[in-house]
Short mmCIF file of C-alpha atoms in Angstrom, two decimals:
data_model
loop_
_atom_site.label_atom_id
_atom_site.label_comp_id
_atom_site.label_asym_id
_atom_site.label_seq_id
_atom_site.Cartn_x
_atom_site.Cartn_y
_atom_site.Cartn_z
CA MET Y 279 0.92 337.33 243.74
CA ARG Y 280 1.78 337.25 240.06
CA VAL Y 281 5.21 338.44 240.65
CA ARG Y 282 5.64 335.87 243.48
CA GLY Y 283 4.41 333.10 240.99
CA ASP Y 284 6.86 334.35 238.38
CA TYR Y 285 9.75 334.14 240.93
CA ILE Y 286 8.81 330.60 241.86
CA LYS Y 287 8.80 329.55 238.23
CA LEU Y 288 12.26 331.10 237.73
CA MET Y 289 13.54 329.26 240.83
CA VAL Y 290 12.05 325.93 239.61
CA LEU Y 291 13.64 326.46 236.11
CA ALA Y 292 17.05 327.39 237.54
CA ILE Y 293 16.96 324.25 239.83
CA ALA Y 294 16.03 322.13 236.84
CA ILE Y 295 18.88 323.61 234.79
CA ILE Y 296 21.37 322.97 237.57
CA GLY Y 297 20.13 319.45 238.07
CA LEU Y 298 20.40 318.73 234.38
CA TYR Y 299 23.92 319.99 234.17
CA GLY Y 300 25.05 318.22 237.16
CA PHE Y 301 23.51 314.95 235.74
CA SER Y 302 25.16 315.44 232.31
CA ASP Y 303 28.47 316.28 234.10
CA HIS Y 304 28.25 313.08 236.21
CA ARG Y 305 27.42 311.04 233.23
CA SER Y 306 30.29 312.64 231.15
CA LYS Y 307 32.71 311.82 233.98
CA ALA Y 308 31.43 308.34 234.39
CA ARG Y 309 31.77 307.63 230.63
CA THR Y 310 34.79 305.34 229.67
CA ILE Y 311 37.06 305.67 226.63
CA ASN Y 312 35.41 303.88 223.67
CA LYS Y 313 38.00 303.67 220.97
CA ILE Y 314 41.50 305.09 220.46
CA TYR Y 315 42.63 306.61 217.23
CA ILE Y 316 45.97 307.88 216.07
CA LYS Y 317 45.98 310.34 213.21
CA PHE Y 318 48.92 311.65 211.32
CA LEU Y 319 48.25 315.16 209.80
CA GLY Y 320 49.88 316.43 206.60
CA ASP Y 321 51.75 314.77 203.91
CA ASN Y 322 54.91 313.91 205.98
CA ALA Y 323 53.50 311.05 207.97
CA LEU Y 324 56.39 308.67 207.15
CA TYR Y 325 58.87 308.47 210.06
CA LEU Y 326 56.66 307.32 212.92
CA THR Y 327 53.92 304.55 212.87
CA GLU Y 328 50.69 304.18 214.58
CA GLY Y 329 52.03 301.08 216.20
CA ALA Y 330 54.92 302.93 217.72
CA VAL Y 331 52.63 305.63 219.14
CA ASN Y 332 50.35 302.99 220.64
CA LYS Y 333 53.35 301.19 222.12
CA LEU Y 334 54.48 304.42 223.77
CA LEU Y 335 50.99 305.01 225.26
CA MET Y 336 50.74 301.27 226.46
CA LYS Y 337 54.18 301.52 228.13
CA ASN Y 338 53.29 304.72 230.06
CA TYR Y 339 49.58 304.24 230.83
CA GLY Y 340 48.65 300.55 230.11
CA SER Y 341 45.49 300.00 228.23
CA LEU Y 342 43.43 303.11 227.83
CA LYS Y 343 40.37 301.46 226.34
CA ASN Y 344 37.45 301.20 228.64
CA ARG Y 345 39.19 303.53 231.21
CA PRO Y 346 37.06 306.26 232.78
CA LYS Y 347 37.73 309.63 231.03
CA GLU Y 348 38.28 311.50 234.18
CA GLU Y 349 41.45 309.34 234.79
CA VAL Y 350 43.04 310.43 231.63
CA ALA Y 351 45.01 313.70 231.56
CA LEU Y 352 45.09 314.91 228.02
CA ASN Y 353 47.83 317.37 228.42
CA THR Y 354 50.09 314.73 229.94
CA ILE Y 355 49.47 312.42 226.90
CA GLU Y 356 50.30 315.29 224.56
CA GLN Y 357 53.45 315.93 226.30
CA LEU Y 358 54.50 312.33 226.11
CA VAL Y 359 53.80 312.05 222.34
CA GLU Y 360 55.71 315.20 221.72
CA SER Y 361 58.73 313.77 223.51
CA ASN Y 362 59.19 311.38 220.58
CA PRO Y 363 62.05 312.96 218.44
CA MET Y 364 59.97 312.37 215.22
CA VAL Y 365 57.10 314.50 216.48
CA LYS Y 366 56.76 318.26 215.84
CA SER Y 367 53.47 318.68 217.74
CA ALA Y 368 50.43 316.71 219.02
CA GLN Y 369 46.88 317.36 220.10
CA VAL Y 370 44.77 314.92 222.19
CA TYR Y 371 41.07 315.17 222.68
CA PHE Y 372 37.85 313.25 223.34
CA THR Y 373 34.92 313.08 220.90
CA VAL Y 374 31.38 313.24 222.04
CA ASN Y 375 31.15 309.51 221.51
CA GLY Y 376 34.02 308.94 224.04
CA ASP Y 377 36.73 308.21 221.41
CA LEU Y 378 40.23 309.25 222.33
CA ILE Y 379 41.89 311.07 219.33
CA THR Y 380 45.60 311.81 219.03
CA GLU Y 381 46.49 313.88 216.09
CA ILE Y 382 50.18 314.22 215.31
CA VAL Y 383 52.27 316.47 213.00
CA GLN Y 384 55.63 314.80 212.32
CA ARG Y 385 58.86 316.74 211.73
CA ARG Y 386 60.18 317.28 208.15
CA PRO Y 387 63.70 316.63 207.29
CA ILE Y 388 65.32 318.69 204.53
CA GLY Y 389 68.99 317.34 204.79
CA ARG Y 390 70.83 314.25 205.90
CA VAL Y 391 74.11 314.66 207.74
CA GLU Y 392 76.63 311.80 206.97
CA GLY Y 393 79.43 312.27 209.53
CA ALA Y 394 80.78 310.62 212.55
CA THR Y 395 77.15 310.65 213.59
CA LYS Y 396 74.24 310.30 211.15
CA PHE Y 397 71.05 312.43 211.54
CA TYR Y 398 68.57 314.55 209.61
CA LEU Y 399 68.48 318.35 209.78
CA ASP Y 400 64.77 319.32 209.91
CA ASN Y 401 62.88 322.37 208.45
CA GLN Y 402 63.46 324.23 211.77
CA GLY Y 403 67.25 323.67 211.63
CA ARG Y 404 67.19 321.07 214.48
CA ARG Y 405 68.71 317.66 214.54
CA MET Y 406 66.32 314.81 213.80
CA PRO Y 407 67.25 311.01 214.20
CA LEU Y 408 66.98 308.73 211.32
CA SER Y 409 64.07 306.54 211.04
CA LYS Y 410 63.89 302.80 210.53
CA ASN Y 411 60.47 303.22 208.72
CA HIS Y 412 61.61 305.68 205.92
CA SER Y 413 64.63 307.14 204.30
CA ALA Y 414 64.01 310.71 203.25
CA ARG Y 415 65.24 311.80 199.74
CA VAL Y 416 66.95 314.92 200.79
CA PRO Y 417 70.48 316.38 200.06
CA ILE Y 418 73.35 314.60 201.78
CA ILE Y 419 75.54 316.84 204.00
CA THR Y 420 79.24 315.79 204.22
CA GLY Y 421 82.67 317.16 205.30
CA LYS Y 422 83.45 319.19 208.30
CA ILE Y 423 80.49 319.08 210.40
CA THR Y 424 80.36 321.81 213.11
CA GLY Y 425 77.65 323.78 214.72
CA LYS Y 426 78.25 326.78 212.54
CA SER Y 427 78.61 324.82 209.41
CA LEU Y 428 75.25 323.14 210.08
CA GLU Y 429 73.64 326.52 210.56
CA ASP Y 430 74.92 327.64 207.22
CA ALA Y 431 73.89 324.42 205.66
CA TYR Y 432 70.42 324.93 206.93
CA VAL Y 433 70.38 328.45 205.43
CA ILE Y 434 71.44 326.90 202.02
CA LEU Y 435 68.76 324.19 202.27
CA GLU Y 436 66.13 326.70 203.11
CA TYR Y 437 67.00 328.66 199.92
CA ILE Y 438 67.18 325.52 197.76
CA ASN Y 439 63.74 324.33 198.99
CA LYS Y 440 62.18 327.65 197.76
CA ASP Y 441 63.21 326.91 194.23
CA ASP Y 442 61.62 324.10 192.15
CA PHE Y 443 64.83 323.62 189.94
CA LEU Y 444 67.35 323.66 192.88
CA ARG Y 445 65.07 321.43 195.11
CA MET Y 446 64.89 318.81 192.28
CA ASN Y 447 68.57 318.91 191.23
CA VAL Y 448 70.83 319.61 194.41
CA ILE Y 449 71.73 316.26 195.93
CA GLY Y 450 74.44 317.18 198.26
CA ILE Y 451 76.26 319.83 200.22
CA HIS Y 452 79.89 319.33 201.03
CA ILE Y 453 81.41 321.37 203.69
CA GLU Y 454 85.13 322.04 202.85
CA ASP Y 455 85.36 324.42 205.80
CA GLU Y 456 83.11 326.88 207.59
CA GLY Y 457 82.34 329.51 204.91
CA LYS Y 458 83.38 327.16 202.00
CA TYR Y 459 80.44 325.08 200.80
CA GLN Y 460 80.16 323.02 197.58
CA LEU Y 461 76.92 321.93 195.87
CA LYS Y 462 76.54 318.58 194.01
CA PHE Y 463 73.97 318.25 191.37
CA ARG Y 464 71.84 315.26 190.14
CA MET Y 465 72.43 315.19 186.58
CA GLU Y 466 75.52 317.19 186.06
CA ASN Y 467 79.21 316.29 186.40
CA PHE Y 468 80.37 319.52 187.72
CA VAL Y 469 80.28 320.76 191.27
CA VAL Y 470 79.41 324.25 192.38
CA ASN Y 471 81.64 326.25 194.78
CA LEU Y 472 79.14 328.33 196.55
CA GLY Y 473 81.60 330.01 199.05
CA GLY Y 474 79.76 331.32 202.05
CA VAL Y 475 76.01 331.95 202.69
CA LYS Y 476 76.05 335.71 201.99
CA ASN Y 477 74.35 337.05 198.93
CA LEU Y 478 72.78 333.70 198.06
CA ASN Y 479 70.10 335.17 195.97
CA GLU Y 480 72.62 336.98 193.70
CA LYS Y 481 74.80 333.97 193.54
CA PHE Y 482 71.95 331.61 192.44
CA LYS Y 483 70.65 334.24 190.08
CA ASN Y 484 73.99 334.34 188.31
CA PHE Y 485 74.17 330.50 188.28
CA MET Y 486 70.78 330.01 186.77
CA ALA Y 487 71.67 332.55 184.04
CA PHE Y 488 74.98 330.54 183.34
CA TYR Y 489 73.09 327.16 183.56
CA ALA Y 490 70.32 328.31 180.97
CA LYS Y 491 72.95 329.44 178.45
CA ALA Y 492 75.24 326.38 178.86
CA ALA Y 493 72.23 324.12 178.51
CA LYS Y 494 71.18 325.85 175.37
CA ASP Y 495 74.67 325.64 173.93
CA LYS Y 496 74.94 322.09 175.18
CA THR Y 497 78.19 322.77 176.98
CA LEU Y 498 77.33 321.73 180.53
CA GLU Y 499 79.33 318.47 180.34
CA LYS Y 500 82.51 320.45 179.53
CA TYR Y 501 82.87 321.91 183.07
CA ALA Y 502 84.22 320.34 186.19
CA VAL Y 503 83.80 323.24 188.63
CA VAL Y 504 81.57 326.22 188.56
CA SER Y 505 82.45 328.69 191.21
CA LEU Y 506 80.06 331.41 192.54
CA GLU Y 507 82.52 332.73 195.23
CA PHE Y 508 83.45 335.99 193.50
CA ASP Y 509 81.07 338.88 193.50
CA ASN Y 510 78.67 338.88 190.51
CA GLN Y 511 80.71 336.40 188.69
CA VAL Y 512 80.51 332.87 187.59
CA VAL Y 513 84.00 331.31 187.06
CA CYS Y 514 84.13 327.91 185.29
CA THR Y 515 86.91 325.32 185.13
CA LYS Y 516 86.74 322.95 182.17
CA ILE Y 517 87.34 319.21 182.37
#
């Protein structure tokens, strides 16, 4: 009899748990969206505004506030937000209070192309449109813009961004031709003929040695061109 009594207790407990789960699930599905929040993650939240995201959601879904949660497909909203060319990634979720949160990571430009068409080159080597909300302070890329030369420009920019001195001082990359790249510096009158993108580490190592010595000797203003095109050499042309 005791076994039978224990069995009945277990059955009652199981039914109670199922009932509570079903009630909770029903209440969750019946709950409506309380508030809507747009959050930009990281320190690069400059090119897309909260208003623009809200406008995008409104255009495609109408007003989401007070709408039943079960009517909202979070994956679909994420895909919509990520379709914006300023967005790198997005995550959309509900809080326990019924708030709809959209977290956005924006793309990061590392160069700006000034050619027949104008656009940014982002930190993944992809084209990124200019923004009316913010103008990035990044090196300007000019000259003969091709697919290959942009790939090389991206390699150069990636290297520059890993070095504090270069990142602060290189303001431009001029493409004379594929495999012939010229750097412009913020505070100096000379230009640096880099050549191609092979052996960048060796080229910049030689350049930094030259720069340190010329700065110490106070002769930087005497040079018009500094060439790194030749193996393990820095060839300078005076003004």
